[in-house]
Coordinates of C-alpha atoms in Angstrom, one line a residue:
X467 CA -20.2 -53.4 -37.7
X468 CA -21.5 -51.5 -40.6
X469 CA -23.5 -47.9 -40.2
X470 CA -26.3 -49.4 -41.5
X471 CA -26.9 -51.8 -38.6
X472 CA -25.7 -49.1 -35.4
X473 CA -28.0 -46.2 -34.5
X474 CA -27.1 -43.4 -31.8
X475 CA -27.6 -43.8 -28.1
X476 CA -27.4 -41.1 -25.5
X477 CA -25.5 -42.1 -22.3
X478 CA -25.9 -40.6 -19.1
X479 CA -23.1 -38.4 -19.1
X480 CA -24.4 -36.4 -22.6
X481 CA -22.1 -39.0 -24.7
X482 CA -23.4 -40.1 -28.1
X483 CA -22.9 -43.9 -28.5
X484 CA -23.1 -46.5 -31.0
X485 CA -25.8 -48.7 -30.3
X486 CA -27.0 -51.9 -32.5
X487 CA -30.4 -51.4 -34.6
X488 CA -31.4 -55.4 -33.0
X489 CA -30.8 -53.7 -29.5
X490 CA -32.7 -50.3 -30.2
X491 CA -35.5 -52.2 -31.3
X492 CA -36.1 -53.6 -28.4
X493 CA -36.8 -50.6 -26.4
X494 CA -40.1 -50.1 -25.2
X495 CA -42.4 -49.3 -28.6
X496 CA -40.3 -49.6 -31.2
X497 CA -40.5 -53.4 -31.8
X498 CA -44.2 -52.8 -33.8
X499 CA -42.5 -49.6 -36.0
X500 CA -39.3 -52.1 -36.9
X501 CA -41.3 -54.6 -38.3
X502 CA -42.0 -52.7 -41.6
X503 CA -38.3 -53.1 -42.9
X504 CA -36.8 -50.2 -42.5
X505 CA -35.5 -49.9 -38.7
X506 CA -33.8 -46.3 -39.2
X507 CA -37.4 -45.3 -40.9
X508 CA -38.3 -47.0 -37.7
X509 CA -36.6 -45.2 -35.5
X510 CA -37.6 -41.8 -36.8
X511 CA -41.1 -42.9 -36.4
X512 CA -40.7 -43.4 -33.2
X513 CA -39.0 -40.5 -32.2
X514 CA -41.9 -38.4 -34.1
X515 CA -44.5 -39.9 -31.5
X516 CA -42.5 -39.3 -28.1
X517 CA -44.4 -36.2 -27.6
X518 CA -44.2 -36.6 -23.7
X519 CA -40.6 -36.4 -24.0
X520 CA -38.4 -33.6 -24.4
X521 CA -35.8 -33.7 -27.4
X522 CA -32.9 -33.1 -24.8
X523 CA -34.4 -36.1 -22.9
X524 CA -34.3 -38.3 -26.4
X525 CA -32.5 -41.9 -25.4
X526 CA -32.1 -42.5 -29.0
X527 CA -30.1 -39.3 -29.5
X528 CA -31.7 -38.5 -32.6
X529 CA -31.3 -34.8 -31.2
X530 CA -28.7 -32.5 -29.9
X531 CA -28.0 -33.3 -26.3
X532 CA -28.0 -30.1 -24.4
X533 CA -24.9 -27.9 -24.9
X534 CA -25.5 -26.1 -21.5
X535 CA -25.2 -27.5 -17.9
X536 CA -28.4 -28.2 -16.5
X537 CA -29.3 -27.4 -12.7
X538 CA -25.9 -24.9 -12.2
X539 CA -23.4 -22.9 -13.6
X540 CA -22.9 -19.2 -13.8
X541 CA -24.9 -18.3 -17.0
X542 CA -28.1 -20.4 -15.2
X543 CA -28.2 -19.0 -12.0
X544 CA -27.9 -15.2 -14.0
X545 CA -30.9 -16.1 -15.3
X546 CA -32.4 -16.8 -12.2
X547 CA -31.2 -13.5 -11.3
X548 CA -32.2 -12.0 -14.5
X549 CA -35.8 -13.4 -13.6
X550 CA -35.9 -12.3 -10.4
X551 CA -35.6 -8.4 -11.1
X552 CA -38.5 -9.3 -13.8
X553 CA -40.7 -10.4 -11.0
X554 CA -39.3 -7.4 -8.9
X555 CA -41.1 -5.4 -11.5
X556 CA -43.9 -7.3 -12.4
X557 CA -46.1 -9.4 -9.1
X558 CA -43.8 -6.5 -7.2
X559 CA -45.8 -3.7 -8.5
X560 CA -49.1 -6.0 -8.5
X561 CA -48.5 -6.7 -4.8
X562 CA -47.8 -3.0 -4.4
X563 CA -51.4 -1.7 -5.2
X564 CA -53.1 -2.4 -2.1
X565 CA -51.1 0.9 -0.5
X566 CA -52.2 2.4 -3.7
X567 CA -55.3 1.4 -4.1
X568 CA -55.3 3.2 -0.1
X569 CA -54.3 6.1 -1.4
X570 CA -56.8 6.6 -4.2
X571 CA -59.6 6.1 -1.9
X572 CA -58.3 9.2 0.2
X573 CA -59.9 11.7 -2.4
X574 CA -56.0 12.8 -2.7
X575 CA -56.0 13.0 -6.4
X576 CA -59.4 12.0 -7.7
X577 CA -62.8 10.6 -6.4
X578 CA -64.0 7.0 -7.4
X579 CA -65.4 4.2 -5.5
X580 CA -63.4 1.3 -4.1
X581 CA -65.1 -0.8 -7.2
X582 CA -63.3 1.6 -10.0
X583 CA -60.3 2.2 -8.0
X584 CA -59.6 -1.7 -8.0
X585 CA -59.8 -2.2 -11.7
X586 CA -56.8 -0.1 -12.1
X587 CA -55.0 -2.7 -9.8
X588 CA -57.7 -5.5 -11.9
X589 CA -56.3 -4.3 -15.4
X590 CA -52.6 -4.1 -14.4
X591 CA -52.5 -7.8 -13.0
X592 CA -54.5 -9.0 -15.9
X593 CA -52.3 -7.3 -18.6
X594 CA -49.1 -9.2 -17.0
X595 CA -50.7 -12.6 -17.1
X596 CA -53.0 -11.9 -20.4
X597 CA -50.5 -11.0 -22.5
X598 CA -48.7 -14.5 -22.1
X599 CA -50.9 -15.8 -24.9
X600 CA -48.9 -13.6 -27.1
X601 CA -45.7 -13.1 -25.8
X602 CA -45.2 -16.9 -24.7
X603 CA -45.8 -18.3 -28.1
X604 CA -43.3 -15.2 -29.9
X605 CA -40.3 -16.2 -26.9
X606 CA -41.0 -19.7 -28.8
X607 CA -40.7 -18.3 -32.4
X608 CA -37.5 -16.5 -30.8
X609 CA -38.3 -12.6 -30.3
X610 CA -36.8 -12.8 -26.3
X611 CA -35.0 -9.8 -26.7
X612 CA -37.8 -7.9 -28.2
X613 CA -40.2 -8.6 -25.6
X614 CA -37.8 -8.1 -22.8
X615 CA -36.8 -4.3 -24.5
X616 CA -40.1 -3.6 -25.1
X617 CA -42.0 -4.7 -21.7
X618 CA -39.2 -3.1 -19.6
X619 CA -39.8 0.0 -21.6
X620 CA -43.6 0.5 -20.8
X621 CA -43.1 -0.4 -17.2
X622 CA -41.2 2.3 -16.8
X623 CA -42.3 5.0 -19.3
X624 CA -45.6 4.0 -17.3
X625 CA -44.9 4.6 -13.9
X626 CA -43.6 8.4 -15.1
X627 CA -46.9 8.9 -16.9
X628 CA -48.8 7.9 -14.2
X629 CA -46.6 10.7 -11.8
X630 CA -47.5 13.1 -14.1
X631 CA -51.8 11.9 -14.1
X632 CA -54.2 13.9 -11.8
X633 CA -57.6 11.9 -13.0
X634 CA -59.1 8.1 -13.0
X635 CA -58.5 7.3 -16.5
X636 CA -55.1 8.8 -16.6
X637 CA -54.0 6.6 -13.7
X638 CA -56.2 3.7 -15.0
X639 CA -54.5 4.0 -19.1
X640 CA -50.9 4.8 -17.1
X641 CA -50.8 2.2 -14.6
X642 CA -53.5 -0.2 -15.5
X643 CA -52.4 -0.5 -19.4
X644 CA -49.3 0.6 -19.7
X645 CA -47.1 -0.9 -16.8
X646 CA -49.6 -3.9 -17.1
X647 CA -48.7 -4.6 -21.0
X648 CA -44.7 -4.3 -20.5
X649 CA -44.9 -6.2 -17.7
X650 CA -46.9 -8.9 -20.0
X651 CA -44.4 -8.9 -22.4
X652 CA -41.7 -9.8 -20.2
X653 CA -42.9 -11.8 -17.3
X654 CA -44.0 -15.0 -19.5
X655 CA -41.0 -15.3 -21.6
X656 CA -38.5 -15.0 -18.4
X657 CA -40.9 -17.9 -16.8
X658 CA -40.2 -19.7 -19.3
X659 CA -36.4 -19.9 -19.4
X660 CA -35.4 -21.2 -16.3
X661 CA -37.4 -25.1 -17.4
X662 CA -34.9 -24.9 -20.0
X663 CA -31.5 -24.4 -17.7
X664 CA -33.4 -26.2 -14.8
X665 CA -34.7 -29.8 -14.0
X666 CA -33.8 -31.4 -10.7
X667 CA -33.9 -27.7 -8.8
X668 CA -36.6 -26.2 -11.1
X669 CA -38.9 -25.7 -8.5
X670 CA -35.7 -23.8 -6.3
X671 CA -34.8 -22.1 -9.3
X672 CA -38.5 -20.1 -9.8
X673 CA -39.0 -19.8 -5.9
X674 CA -36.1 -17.6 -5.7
X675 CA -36.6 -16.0 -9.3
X676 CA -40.2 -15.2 -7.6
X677 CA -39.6 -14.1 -4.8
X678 CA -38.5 -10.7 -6.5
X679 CA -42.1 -9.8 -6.4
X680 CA -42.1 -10.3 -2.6
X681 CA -39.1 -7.9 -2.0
X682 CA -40.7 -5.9 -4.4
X683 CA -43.6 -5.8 -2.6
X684 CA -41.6 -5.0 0.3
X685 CA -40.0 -2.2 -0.9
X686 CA -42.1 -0.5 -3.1
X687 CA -44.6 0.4 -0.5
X688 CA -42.5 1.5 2.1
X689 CA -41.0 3.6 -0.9
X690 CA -44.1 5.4 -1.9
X691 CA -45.3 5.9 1.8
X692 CA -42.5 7.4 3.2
X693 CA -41.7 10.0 0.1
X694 CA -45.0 11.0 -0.5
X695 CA -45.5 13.0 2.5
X696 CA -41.9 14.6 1.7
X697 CA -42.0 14.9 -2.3
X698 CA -45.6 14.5 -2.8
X699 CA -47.2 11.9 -5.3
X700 CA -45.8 12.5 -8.9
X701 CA -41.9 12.6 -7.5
X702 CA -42.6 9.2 -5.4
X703 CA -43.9 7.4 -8.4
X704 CA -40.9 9.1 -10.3
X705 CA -38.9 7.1 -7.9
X706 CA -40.4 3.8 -8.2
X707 CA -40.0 4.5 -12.2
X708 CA -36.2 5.0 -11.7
X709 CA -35.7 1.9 -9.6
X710 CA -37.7 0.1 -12.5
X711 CA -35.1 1.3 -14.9
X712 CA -32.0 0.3 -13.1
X713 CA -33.3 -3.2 -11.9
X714 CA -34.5 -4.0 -15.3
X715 CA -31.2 -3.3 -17.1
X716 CA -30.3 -7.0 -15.8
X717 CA -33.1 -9.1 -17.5
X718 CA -32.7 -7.0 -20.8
X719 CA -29.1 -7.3 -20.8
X720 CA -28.6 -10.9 -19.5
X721 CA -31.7 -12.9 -20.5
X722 CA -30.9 -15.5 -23.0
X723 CA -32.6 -18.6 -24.5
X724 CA -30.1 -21.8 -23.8
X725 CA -30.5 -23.2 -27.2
X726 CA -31.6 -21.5 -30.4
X727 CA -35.3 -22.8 -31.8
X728 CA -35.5 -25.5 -34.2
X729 CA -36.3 -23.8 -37.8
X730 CA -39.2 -24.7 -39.7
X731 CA -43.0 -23.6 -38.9
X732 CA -43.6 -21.5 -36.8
X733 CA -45.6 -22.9 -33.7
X734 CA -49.6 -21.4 -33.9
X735 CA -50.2 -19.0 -31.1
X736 CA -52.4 -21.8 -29.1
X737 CA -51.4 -25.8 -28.9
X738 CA -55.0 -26.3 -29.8
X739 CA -54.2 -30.2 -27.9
X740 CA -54.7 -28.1 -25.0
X741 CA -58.3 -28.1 -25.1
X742 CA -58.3 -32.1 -24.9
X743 CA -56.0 -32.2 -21.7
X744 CA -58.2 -33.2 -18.8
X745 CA -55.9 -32.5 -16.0
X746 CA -54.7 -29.2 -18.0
X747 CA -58.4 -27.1 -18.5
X748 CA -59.4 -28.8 -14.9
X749 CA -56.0 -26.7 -13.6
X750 CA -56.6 -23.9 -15.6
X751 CA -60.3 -23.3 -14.6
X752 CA -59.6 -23.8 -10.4
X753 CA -57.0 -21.4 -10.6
X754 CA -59.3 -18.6 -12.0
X755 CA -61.5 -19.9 -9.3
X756 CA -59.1 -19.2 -6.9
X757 CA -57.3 -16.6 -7.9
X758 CA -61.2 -14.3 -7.7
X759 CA -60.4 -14.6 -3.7
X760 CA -56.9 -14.2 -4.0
X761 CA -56.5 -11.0 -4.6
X762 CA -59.5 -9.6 -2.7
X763 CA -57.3 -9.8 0.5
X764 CA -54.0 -8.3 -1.3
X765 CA -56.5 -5.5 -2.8
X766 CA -57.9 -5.0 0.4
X767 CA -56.6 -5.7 3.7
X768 CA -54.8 -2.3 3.6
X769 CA -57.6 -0.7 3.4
X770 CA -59.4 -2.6 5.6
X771 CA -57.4 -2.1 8.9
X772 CA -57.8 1.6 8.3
X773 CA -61.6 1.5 7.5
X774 CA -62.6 -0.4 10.6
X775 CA -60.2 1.6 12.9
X776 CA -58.0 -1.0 14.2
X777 CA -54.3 0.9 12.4
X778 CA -53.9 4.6 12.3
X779 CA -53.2 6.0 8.6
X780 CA -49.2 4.8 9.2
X781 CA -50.2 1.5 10.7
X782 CA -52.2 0.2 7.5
X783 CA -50.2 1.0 4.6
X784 CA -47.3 -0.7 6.5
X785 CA -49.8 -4.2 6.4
X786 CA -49.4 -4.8 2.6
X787 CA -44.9 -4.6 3.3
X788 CA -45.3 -7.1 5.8
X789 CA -48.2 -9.5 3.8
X790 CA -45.2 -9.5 1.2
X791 CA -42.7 -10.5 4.0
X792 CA -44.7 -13.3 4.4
X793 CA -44.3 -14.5 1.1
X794 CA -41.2 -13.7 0.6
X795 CA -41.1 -17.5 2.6
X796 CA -44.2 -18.8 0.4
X797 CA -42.7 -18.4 -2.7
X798 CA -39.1 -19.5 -2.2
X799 CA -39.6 -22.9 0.9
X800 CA -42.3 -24.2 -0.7
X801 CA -41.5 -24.2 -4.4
X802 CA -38.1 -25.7 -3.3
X803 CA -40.3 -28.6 -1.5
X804 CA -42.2 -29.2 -4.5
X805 CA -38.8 -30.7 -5.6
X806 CA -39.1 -33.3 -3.2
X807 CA -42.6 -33.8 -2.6
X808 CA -44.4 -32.5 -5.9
X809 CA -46.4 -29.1 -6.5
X810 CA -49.7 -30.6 -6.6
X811 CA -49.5 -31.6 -2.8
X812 CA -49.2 -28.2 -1.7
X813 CA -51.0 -26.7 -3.7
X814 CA -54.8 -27.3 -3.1
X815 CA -54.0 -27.1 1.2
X816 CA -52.4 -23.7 0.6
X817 CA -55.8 -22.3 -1.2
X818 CA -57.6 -24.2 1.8
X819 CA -55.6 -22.0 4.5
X820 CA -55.9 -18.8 2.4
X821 CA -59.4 -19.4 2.5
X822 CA -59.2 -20.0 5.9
X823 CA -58.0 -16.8 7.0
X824 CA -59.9 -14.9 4.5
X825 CA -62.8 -16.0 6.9
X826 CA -60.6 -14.8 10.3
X827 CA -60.7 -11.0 8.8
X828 CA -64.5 -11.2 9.5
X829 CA -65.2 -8.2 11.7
X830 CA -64.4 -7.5 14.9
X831 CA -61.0 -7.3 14.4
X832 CA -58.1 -6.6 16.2
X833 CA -54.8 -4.8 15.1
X834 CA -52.8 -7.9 15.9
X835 CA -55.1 -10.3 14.3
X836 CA -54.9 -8.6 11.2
X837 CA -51.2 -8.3 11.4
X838 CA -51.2 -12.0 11.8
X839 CA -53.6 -12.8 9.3
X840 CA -51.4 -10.7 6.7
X841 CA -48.0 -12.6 7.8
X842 CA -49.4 -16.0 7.1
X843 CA -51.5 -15.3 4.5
X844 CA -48.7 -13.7 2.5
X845 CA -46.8 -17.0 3.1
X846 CA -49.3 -19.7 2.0
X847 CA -50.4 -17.0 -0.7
X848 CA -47.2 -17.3 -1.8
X849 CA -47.5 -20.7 -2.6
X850 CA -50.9 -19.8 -4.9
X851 CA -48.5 -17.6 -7.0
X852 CA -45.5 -19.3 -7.4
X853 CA -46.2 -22.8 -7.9
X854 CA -48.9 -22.6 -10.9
X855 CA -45.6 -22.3 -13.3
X856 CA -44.4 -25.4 -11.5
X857 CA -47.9 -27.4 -12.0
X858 CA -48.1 -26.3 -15.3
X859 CA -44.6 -27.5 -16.5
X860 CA -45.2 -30.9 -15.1
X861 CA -48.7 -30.8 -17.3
X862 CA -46.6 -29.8 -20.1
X863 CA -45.5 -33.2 -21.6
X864 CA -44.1 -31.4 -25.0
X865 CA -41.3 -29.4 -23.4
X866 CA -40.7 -27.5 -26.3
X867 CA -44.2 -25.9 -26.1
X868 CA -43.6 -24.8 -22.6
X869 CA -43.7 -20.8 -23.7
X870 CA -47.4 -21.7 -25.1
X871 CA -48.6 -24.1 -22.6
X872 CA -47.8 -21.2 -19.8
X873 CA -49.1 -18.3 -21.6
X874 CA -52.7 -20.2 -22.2
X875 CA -52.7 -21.6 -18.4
X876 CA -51.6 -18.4 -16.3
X877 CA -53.3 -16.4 -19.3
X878 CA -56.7 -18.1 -19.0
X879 CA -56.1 -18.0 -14.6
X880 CA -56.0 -14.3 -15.3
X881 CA -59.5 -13.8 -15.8
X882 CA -59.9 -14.4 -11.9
X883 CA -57.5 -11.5 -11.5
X884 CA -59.7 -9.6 -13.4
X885 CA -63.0 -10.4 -11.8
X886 CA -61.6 -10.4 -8.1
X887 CA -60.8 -7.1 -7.0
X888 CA -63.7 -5.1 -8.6
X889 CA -66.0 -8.1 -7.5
X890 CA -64.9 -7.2 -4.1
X891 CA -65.4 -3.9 -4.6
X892 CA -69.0 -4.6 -5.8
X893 CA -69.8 -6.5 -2.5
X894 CA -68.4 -4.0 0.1
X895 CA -70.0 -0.7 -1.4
X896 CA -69.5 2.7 -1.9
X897 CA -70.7 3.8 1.5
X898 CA -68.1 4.8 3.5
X899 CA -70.5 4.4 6.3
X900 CA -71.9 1.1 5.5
X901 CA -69.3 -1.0 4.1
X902 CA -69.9 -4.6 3.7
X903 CA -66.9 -6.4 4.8
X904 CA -68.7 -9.2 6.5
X905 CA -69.9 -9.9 2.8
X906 CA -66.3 -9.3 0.8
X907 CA -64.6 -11.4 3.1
X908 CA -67.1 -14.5 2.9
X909 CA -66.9 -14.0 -1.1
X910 CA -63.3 -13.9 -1.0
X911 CA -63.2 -17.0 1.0
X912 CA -66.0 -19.1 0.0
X913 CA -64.1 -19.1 -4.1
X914 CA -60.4 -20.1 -2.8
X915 CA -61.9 -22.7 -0.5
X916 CA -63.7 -24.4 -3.8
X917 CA -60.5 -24.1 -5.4
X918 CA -58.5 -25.8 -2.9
X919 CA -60.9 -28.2 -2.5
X920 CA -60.7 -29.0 -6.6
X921 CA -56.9 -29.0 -6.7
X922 CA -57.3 -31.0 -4.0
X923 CA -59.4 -33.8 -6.2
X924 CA -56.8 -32.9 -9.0
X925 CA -54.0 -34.3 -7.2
X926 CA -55.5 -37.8 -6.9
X927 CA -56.1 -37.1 -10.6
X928 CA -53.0 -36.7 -11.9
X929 CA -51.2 -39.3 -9.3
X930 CA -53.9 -41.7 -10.5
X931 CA -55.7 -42.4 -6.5
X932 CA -52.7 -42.6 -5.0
X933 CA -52.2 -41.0 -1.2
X934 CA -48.3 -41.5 -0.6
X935 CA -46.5 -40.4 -3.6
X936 CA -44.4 -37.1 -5.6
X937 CA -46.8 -35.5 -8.1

């Protein structure tokens, strides 16, 4: 058989083949493109149009297969390590505010309401997710190492400016900007990594790489609480700075793109197709939805048990350790179930229990209920956390626009991040006498119940109406 009547095959086991142009052209599609006389022309044509496929996926081996073992190996599950230490640093030091956000409203180094004090919190978590617009299109242009040098920097030359801040804005530019843009520069591109070493056990894969932020949230509070009284404020933030530093040497020494990108243009900062993907901006826009109740529980629950009396001083900065106990669960059980059963069936439910309990934290309250409360809502919260990166891979049909795709989703989500806690704050007041928690925790509730209820009708979106199946 001559070359010109064979084209390349892909067989299940990576091996290139020789396959007959008459036999190609029979695959689904390609009949209509070999009609015009030229069935390698044909081919190519073809190929150019499979934009739901990824290139590494290509049956018609026009490109590479992959040169790395997917779902394993040593160098894959580093980089699950690698990403876990990112998210140690990153949602660990977001999920550590609340026993900050405690400790600024004790007056012990400046005086703001509970509205201010939460947009440090606000601006820090928005920052990490924000800045995916950028940094997720320049880990596709190839700049990984940069971002992840760079972010792991500011996070820590952060946290020792803010040990060394005695006023709002001080803490607000330190912690709030600072920690927030580094940990924006690194978070996105290290999401996007594991897709690329990871198919079958993707979902596994970034429930353990995400469940960093859980032990981080963990340990970080218990940290800060036990060495301030001991070393005071600017040594204990030292602390957390140093423990930044060693745990990030891993991501900036490790972290590695499987595959170098495919030269030519560069890819523009947004895929503009976006903004015509139904089930894409209806995700995008319930997740900002949800994620303004999300937080007002992690911002606030701390607070909370103390304000009302229910936990001594001790008692109340230990509730935001064990919410993150809790999902330390919800982001590693259920993101390896959304392997089996698909993330879009656990997603809308979890919003609708998080809602749930927001409502169970209406006053009175009891020390055990709100013990409780934290323990599961950590868990299904979790879930609200981790499995967004899941969703919005499988919503990703172009797998090599995955860095993109995330940083617009997660990025655009952000602005509920942004609105949440100082929302809250609005609601309950600045009356230390009179606060409104009747009315935070009905807000808080009332916008993750929508959203589950949405992802909810976004499920039997996607799976097209039907009830029994993965999606």
């Amino acid at each position: 058989m001559s070359s010109a009547t064979v084209t390349n095959r892909q067989s299940t086991d990576g091996e290139i083949t020789r396959a007959p142009l008459d036999e190609a052209a029979t695959l689904p599609g390609l009949a209509a493109f070999s009609e015009s006389g030229d069935p390698a022309n044909a081919i190519w044509l073809k190929v150019e149009n499979l934009k739901e496929e990824s290139r590494q996926e290509n049956m018609l081996g026009v490109y590479s297969p992959p040169t790395h073992q997917m779902d394993g190996g040593a160098i894959a599950w580093l980089q699950v390590a690698a990403v876990f230490s990112v998210s140690f640093n990153t949602w660990g030091t977001l999920n550590t505010f609340g026993v900050f956000q405690t400790y600024y409203e004790s007056g012990a180094l400046f005086s703001e309401t509970s509205s201010n004090i939460s947009w440090i919190g606000a601006v820090q978590s928005v920052c990490v997710i924000l800045l995916g617009l950028v940094s997720g299109p320049l880990f596709d242009r190839g700049h990984l190492r940069v971002l992840v040098a760079l972010g792991a920097f500011l996070i820590v030359f952060g946290f020792m400016m803010l040990s060394i801040s005695a006023t709002y804005w001080q803490a607000l530019i330190s912690q709030g900007f600072c920690v927030g843009v580094g940990g924006g520069l690194i978070f996105m591109p290290s999401m996007a990594i594991l897709p690329q070493y990871f198919r079958s056990k993707m979902g596994l894969a970034i429930g353990l790489a995400m469940s960093g932020s859980s032990i981080g949230g963990v340990l970080y509070p218990i940290i800060f609480y036990k060495l301030i009284a001991q070393i005071g404020f600017a040594w204990s933030v030292r602390t957390i700075a140093f423990i930044a530093f060693a745990t990030l040497l891993l991501p900036v020494a490790a972290l590695q793109a499987p595959t170098k990108k495919p030269a030519g243009k560069p890819r523009e900062i947004l895929d503009w197709s976006a903004f015509t993907d139904g089930p894409f901006l209806f995700f995008t826009v319930n997740t900002i939805v949800g994620y303004l109740g999300l937080f007002v529980v992690l911002f606030y629950i701390s607070y909370f048990a103390g304000a009302v009396g229910v936990a001594s001083n001790e008692m109340s900065f230990y509730i935001v350790p064990i919410l993150n106990a809790g999902s330390l669960f919800g982001r590693t059980i259920p993101s390896a179930l959304s392997d089996i059963v698909g993330p879009f069936n656990m997603y809308g439910p979890a919003s609708i229990v998080c809602a749930l309990l927001t409502f169970c934290l209406i006053p009175p309250a009891t020390l055990g209920g709100v013990v409780a409360i934290a323990l599961i809502y950590g868990f299904f919260s979790g879930v609200m956390i981790a499995l967004p990166t899941v969703c919005l891979v499988r919503l990703t049909p172009d797998k090599t626009k995955i860095g993109t795709r995330l940083g617009m989703g997660i990025g655009l989500a952000s602005l509920g991040m942004l609105a949440g806690g100082p929302g809250a704050g609005a609601v309950l007041g600045s009356d230390p006498d009179n606060l409104r928690w009747t009315d935070t925790w009905i807000y808080g509730g009332c916008t993750m119940l929508a959203s589950g209820v949405l992802m909810v009708v976004l499920r039997f979106w996607v799976a097209r109406g039907k009830l029994f199946t993965k999606v």
